[in-house]
C-alpha positions as a LaTeX table, in Angstrom:
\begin{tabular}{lrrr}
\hline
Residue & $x$ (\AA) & $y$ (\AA) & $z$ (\AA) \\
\hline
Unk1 & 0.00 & 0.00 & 0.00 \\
Unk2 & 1.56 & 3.00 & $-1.10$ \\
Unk3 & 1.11 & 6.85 & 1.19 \\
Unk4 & $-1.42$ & 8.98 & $-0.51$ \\
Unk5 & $-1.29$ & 11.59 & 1.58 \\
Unk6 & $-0.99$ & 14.59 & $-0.22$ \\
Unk7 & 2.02 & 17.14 & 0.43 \\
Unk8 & 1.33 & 20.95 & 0.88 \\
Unk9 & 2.61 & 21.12 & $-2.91$ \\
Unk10 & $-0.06$ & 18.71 & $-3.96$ \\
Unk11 & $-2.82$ & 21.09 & $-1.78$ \\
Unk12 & $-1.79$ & 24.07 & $-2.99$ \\
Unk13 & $-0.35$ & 25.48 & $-6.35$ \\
Unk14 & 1.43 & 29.04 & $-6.40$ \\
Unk15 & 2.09 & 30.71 & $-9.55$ \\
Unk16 & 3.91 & 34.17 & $-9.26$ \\
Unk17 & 4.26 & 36.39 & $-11.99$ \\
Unk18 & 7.47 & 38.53 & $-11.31$ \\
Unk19 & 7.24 & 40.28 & $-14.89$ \\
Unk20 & 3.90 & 42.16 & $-13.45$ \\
Unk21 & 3.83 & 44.80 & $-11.65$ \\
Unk22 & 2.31 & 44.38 & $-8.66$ \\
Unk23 & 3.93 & 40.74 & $-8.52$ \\
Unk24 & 0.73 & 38.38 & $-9.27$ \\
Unk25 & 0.44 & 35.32 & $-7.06$ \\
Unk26 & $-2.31$ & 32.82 & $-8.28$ \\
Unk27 & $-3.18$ & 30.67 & $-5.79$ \\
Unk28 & $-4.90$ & 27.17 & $-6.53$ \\
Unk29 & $-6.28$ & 24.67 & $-3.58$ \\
Unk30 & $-6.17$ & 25.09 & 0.13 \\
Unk31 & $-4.80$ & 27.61 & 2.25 \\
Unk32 & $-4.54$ & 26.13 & 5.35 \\
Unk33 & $-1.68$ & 25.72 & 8.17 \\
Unk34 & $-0.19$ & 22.78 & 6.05 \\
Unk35 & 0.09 & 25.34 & 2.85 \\
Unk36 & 0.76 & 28.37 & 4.15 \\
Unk37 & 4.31 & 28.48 & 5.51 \\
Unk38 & 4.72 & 27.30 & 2.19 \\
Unk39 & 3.14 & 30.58 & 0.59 \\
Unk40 & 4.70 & 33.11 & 3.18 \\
Unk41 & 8.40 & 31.31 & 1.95 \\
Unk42 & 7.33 & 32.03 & $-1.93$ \\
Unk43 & 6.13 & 35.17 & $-1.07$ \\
Unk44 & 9.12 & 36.27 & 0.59 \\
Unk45 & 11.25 & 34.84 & $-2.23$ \\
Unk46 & 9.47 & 36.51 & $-4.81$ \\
Unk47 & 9.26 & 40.30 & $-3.17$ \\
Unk48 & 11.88 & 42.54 & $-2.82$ \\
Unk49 & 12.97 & 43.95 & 0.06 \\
Unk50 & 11.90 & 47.42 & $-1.47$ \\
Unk51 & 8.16 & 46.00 & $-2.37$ \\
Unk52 & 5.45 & 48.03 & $-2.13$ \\
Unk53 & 2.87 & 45.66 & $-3.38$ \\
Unk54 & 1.18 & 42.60 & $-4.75$ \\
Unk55 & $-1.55$ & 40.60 & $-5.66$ \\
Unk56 & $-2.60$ & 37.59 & $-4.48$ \\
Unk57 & $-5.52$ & 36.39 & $-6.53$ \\
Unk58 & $-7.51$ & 33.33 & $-4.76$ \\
Unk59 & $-9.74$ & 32.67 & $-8.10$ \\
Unk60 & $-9.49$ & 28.98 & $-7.93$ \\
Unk61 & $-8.72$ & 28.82 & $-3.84$ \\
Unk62 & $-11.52$ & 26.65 & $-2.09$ \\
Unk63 & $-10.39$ & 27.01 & 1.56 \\
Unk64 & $-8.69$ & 29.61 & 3.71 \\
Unk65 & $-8.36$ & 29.42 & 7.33 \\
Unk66 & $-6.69$ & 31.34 & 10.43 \\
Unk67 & $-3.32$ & 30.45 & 8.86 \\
Unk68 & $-3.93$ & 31.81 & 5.87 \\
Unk69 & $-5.48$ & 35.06 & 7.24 \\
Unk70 & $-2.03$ & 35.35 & 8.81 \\
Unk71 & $-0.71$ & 35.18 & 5.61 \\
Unk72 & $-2.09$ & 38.05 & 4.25 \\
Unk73 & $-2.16$ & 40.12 & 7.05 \\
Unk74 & 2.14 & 39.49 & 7.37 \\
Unk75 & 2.18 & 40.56 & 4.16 \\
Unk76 & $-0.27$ & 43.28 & 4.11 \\
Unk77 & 2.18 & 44.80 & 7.33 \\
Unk78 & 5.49 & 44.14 & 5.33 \\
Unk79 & 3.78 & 46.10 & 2.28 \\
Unk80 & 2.57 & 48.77 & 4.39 \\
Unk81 & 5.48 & 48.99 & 6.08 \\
Unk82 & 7.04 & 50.47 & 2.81 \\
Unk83 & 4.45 & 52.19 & 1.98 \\
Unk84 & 2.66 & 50.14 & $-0.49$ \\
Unk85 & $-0.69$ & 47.65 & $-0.03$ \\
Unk86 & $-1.94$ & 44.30 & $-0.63$ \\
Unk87 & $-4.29$ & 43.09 & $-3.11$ \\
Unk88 & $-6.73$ & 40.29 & $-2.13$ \\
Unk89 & $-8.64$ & 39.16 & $-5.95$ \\
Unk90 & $-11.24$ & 37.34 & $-6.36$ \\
Unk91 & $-12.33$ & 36.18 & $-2.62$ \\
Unk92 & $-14.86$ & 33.68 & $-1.96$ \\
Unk93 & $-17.68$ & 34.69 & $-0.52$ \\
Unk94 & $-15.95$ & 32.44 & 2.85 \\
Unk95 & $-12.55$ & 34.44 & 2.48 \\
Unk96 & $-14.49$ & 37.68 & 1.98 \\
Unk97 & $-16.83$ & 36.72 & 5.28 \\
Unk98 & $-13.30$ & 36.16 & 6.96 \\
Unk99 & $-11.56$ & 39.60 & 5.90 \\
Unk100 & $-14.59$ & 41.44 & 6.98 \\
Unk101 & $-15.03$ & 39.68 & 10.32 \\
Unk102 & $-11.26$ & 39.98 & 11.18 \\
Unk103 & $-11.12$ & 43.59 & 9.71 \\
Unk104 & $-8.94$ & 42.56 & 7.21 \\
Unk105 & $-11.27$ & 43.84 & 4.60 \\
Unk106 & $-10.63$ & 47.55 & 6.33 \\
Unk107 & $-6.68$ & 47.34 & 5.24 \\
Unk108 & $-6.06$ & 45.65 & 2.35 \\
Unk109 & $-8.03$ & 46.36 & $-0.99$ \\
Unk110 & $-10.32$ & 43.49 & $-2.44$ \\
Unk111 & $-11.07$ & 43.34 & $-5.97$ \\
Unk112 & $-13.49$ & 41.06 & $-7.20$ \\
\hline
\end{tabular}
């Protein structure tokens, strides 16, 4: 019997445009506490020191929890930080429920 467990890369696909500007990160899957240390790392990769913003457009994202939310709220802080702001596209109508309850939805802009 062979492990089918699936690994965060299996629950959650990233692809970052760098050539954009904002940097675009399309999320696919989960974004949950098994996925998102994974996301903060390509995040953090991806965005210069100097960054001022980015997208991160949850289109095809079917699950966000608390670790996620922390996610984008690290980010939103680093952005804001230098000056800049976070994108949230394309919410759910969960995630958007979330970034309204946790006043998220107050500091970052949402663009559906």
């Amino acid at each position: 019997m062979t492990d089918a467990t699936p690994t965060p890369e299996d629950r959650l696909k990233i692809d970052e445009d760098r050539g954009a500007t904002p940097v675009v990160f399309t999320l696919e899957g989960e974004l949950d506490p098994h996925t998102s240390p994974m996301l903060q790392e390509r995040i953090d990769a991806a965005l210069p020191a100097e960054a001022t913003s980015a997208v991160l457009d949850f289109a095809a994202v079917g699950f966000v929890d608390s670790a996620g939310l922390r996610v984008i709220a690290d980010t939103h802080r680093r952005l804001a930080g230098a000056g800049g702001s976070l994108v949230v596209r394309n919410p759910s109508s969960g995630l958007q429920k979330l970034l309204d309850v946790t006043g998220l939805s107050d500091h970052v802009s949402v663009e559906r």
